[in-house]
PDB file of C-alpha atoms in Angstrom:
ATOM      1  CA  UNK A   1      10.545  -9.201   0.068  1.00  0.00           C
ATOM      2  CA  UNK A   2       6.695  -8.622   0.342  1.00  0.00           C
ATOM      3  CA  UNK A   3       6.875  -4.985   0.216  1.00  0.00           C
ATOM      4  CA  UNK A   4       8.250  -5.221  -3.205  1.00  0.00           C
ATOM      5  CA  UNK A   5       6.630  -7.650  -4.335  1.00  0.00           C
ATOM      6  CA  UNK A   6       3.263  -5.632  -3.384  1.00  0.00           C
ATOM      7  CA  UNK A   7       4.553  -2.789  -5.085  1.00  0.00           C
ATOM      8  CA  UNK A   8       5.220  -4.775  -8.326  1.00  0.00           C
ATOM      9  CA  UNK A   9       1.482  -6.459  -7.768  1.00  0.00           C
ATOM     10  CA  UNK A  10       0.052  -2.630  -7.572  1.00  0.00           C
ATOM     11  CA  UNK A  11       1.702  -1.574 -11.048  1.00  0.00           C
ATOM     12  CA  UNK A  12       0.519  -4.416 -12.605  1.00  0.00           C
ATOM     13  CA  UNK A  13      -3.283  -3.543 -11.471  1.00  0.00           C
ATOM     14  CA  UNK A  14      -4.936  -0.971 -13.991  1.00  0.00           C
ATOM     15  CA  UNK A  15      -7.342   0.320 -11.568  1.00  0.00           C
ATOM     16  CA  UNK A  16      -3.905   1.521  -9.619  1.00  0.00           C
ATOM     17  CA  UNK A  17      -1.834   2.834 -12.609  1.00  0.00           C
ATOM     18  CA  UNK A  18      -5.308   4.793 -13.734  1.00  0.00           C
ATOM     19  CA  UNK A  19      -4.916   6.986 -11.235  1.00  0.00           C
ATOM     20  CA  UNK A  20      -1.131   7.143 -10.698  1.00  0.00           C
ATOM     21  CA  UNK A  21       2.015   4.939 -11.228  1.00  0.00           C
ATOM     22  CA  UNK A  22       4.077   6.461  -8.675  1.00  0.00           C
ATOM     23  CA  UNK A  23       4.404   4.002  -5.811  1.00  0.00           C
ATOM     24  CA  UNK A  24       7.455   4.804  -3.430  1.00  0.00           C
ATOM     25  CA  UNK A  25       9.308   2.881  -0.277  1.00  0.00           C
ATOM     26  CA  UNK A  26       9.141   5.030   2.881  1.00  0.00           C
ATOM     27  CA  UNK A  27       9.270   8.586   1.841  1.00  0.00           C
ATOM     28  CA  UNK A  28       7.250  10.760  -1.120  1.00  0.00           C
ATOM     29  CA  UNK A  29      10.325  12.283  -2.722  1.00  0.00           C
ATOM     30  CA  UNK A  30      10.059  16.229  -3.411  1.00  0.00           C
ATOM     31  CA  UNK A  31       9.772  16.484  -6.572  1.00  0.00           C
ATOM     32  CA  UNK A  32       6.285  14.423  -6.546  1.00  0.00           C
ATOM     33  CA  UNK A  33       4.734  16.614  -4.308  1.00  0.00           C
ATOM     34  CA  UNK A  34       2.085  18.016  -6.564  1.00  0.00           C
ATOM     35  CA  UNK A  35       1.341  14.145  -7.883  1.00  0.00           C
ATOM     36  CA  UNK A  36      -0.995  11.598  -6.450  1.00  0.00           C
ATOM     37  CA  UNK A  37       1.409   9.053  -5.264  1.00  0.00           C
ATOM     38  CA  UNK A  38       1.084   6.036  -2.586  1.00  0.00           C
ATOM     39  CA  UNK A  39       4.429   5.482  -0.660  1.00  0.00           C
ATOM     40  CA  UNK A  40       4.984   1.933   1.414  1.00  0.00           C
ATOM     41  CA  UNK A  41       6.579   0.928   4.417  1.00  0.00           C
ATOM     42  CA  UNK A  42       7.227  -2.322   6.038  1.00  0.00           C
ATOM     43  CA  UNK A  43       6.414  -2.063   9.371  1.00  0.00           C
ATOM     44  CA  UNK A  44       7.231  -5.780  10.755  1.00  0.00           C
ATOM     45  CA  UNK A  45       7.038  -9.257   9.336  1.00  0.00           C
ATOM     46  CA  UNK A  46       8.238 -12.488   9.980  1.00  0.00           C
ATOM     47  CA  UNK A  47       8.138 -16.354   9.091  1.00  0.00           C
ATOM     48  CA  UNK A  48       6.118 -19.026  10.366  1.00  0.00           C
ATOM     49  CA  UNK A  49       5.328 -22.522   9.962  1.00  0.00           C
ATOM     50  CA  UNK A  50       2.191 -23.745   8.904  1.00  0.00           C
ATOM     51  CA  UNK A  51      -0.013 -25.981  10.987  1.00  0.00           C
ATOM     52  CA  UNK A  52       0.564 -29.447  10.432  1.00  0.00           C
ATOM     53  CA  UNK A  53       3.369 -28.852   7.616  1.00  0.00           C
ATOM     54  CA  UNK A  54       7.099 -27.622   7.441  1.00  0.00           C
ATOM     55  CA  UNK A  55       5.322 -25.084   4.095  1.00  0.00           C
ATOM     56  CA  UNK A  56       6.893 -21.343   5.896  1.00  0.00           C
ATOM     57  CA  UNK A  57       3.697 -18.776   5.494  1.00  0.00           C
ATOM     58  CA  UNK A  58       5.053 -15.589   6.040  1.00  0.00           C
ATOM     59  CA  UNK A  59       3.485 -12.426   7.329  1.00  0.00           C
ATOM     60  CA  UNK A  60       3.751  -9.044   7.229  1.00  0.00           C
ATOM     61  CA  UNK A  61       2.238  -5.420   7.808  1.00  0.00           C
ATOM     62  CA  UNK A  62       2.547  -3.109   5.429  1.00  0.00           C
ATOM     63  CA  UNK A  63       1.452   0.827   5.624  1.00  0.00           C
ATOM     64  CA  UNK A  64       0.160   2.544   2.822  1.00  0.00           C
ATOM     65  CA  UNK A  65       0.378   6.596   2.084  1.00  0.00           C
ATOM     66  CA  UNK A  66      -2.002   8.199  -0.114  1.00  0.00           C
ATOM     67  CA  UNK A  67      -0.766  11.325  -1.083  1.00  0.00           C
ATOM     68  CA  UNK A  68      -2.668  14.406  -3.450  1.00  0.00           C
ATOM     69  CA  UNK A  69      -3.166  17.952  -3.632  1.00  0.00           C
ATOM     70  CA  UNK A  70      -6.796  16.890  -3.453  1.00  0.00           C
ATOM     71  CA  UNK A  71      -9.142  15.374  -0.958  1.00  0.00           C
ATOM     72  CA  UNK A  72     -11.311  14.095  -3.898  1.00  0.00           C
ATOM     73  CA  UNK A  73      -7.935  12.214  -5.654  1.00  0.00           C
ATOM     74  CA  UNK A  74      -6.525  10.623  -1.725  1.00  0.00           C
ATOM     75  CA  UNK A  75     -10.095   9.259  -1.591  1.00  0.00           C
ATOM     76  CA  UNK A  76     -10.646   7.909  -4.567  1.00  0.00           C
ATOM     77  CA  UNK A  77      -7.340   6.235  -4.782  1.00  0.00           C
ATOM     78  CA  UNK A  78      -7.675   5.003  -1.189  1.00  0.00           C
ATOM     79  CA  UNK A  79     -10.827   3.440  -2.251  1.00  0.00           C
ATOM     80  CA  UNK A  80      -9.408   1.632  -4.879  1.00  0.00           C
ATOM     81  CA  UNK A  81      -6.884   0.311  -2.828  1.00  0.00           C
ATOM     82  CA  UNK A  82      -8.895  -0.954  -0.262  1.00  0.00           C
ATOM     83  CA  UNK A  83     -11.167  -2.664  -2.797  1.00  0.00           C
ATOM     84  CA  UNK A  84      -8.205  -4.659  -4.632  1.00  0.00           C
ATOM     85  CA  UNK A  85      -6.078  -5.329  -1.629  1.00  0.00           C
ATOM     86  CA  UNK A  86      -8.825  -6.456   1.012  1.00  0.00           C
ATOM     87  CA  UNK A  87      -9.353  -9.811   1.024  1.00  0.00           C
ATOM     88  CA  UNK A  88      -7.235 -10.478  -1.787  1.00  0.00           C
ATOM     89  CA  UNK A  89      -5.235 -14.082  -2.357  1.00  0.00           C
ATOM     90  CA  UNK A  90      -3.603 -14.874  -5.956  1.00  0.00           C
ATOM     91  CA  UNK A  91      -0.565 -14.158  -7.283  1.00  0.00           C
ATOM     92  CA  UNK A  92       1.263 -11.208  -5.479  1.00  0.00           C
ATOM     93  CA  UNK A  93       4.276 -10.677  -8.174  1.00  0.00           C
ATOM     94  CA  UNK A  94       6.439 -13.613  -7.391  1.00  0.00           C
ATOM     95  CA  UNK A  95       4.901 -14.898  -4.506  1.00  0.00           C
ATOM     96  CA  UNK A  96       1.449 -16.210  -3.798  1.00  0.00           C
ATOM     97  CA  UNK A  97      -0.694 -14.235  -0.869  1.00  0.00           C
ATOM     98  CA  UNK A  98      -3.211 -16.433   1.069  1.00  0.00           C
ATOM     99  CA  UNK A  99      -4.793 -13.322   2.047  1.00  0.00           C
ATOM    100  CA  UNK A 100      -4.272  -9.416   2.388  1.00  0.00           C
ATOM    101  CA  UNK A 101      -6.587  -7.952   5.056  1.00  0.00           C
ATOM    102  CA  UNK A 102      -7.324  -3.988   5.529  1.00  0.00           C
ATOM    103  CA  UNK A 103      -6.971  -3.355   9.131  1.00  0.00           C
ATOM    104  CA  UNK A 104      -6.993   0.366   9.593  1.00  0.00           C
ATOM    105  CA  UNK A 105      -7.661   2.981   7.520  1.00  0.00           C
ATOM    106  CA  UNK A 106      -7.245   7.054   8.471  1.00  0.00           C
ATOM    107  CA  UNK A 107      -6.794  10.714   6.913  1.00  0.00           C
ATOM    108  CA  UNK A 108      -4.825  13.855   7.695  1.00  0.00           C
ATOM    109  CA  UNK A 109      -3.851  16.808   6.204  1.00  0.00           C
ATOM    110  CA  UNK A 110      -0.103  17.323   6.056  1.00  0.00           C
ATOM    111  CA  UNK A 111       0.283  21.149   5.920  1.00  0.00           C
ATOM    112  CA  UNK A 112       4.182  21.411   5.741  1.00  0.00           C
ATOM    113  CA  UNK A 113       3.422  19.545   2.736  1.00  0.00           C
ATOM    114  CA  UNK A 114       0.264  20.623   1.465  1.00  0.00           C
ATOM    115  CA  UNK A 115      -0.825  17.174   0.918  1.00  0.00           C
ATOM    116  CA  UNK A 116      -3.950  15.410   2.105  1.00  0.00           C
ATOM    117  CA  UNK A 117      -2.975  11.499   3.158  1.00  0.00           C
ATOM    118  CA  UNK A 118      -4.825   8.555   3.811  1.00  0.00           C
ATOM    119  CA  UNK A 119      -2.917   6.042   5.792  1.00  0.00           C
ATOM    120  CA  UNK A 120      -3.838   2.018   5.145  1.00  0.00           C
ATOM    121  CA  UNK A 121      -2.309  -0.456   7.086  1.00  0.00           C
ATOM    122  CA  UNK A 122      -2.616  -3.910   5.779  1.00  0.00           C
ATOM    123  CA  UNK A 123      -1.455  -7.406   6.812  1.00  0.00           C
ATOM    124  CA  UNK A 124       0.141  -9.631   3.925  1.00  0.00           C
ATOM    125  CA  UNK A 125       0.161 -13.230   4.443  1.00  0.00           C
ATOM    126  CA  UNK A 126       2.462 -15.597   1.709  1.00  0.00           C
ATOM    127  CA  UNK A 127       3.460 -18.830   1.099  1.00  0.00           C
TER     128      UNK A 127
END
């Protein structure tokens, strides 16, 4: 489970939890709404073998949502994310990531919501 194990990985990282500690799968609930939060979906992922070895590597993408009542807070947490996360190998909560790489990065304004968002996508790679 790479999405949770990413989500343990970003509680654990003090740069993250500085800013906020809520991290939720697929959907910001209500009552968070006027909190900088980052919510996570797993958009596809599967195993594979390694070259030359019967070691499974697995991969996934992941996207990231940056929500805040402020432009200043989605940025600066976006930021932050991209810094840790791109390019990043090590320990990834129970696994071990050979490498996380940022592959898109966007923001909106969500005016049902009120909420600015920054969208990340990123692709996880474990063994």
């Amino acid at each position: 489970m790479i999405d949770s194990a990413l989500r343990t990985w970003l509680l654990s990282q003090a740069t993250i939890t500085g800013i906020t500690s809520n991290v939720y799968p697929l959907r910001l609930p209500q009552s968070k709404f006027t909190e900088t939060s980052i919510v996570y979906n797993l958009i596809d992922g599967f195993p594979g073998l390694n070259v030359g070895s019967v070691a499974q590597v697995s991969e996934a993408t992941i996207q990231l949502d940056v929500y805040s009542p402020t432009y200043n807070q989605v940025r600066t947490l976006t930021n932050e994310l991209i810094t840790i996360l791109n390019g990043y190998h090590g320990p990834l909560d129970i696994l071990e990531a050979s490498m996380i790489v940022v592959r898109n990065i966007g923001n909106t304004y969500e005016e049902d919501l009120k909420l600015y968002r920054s969208t990340i996508d990123i692709n996880v790679h474990v063994k």
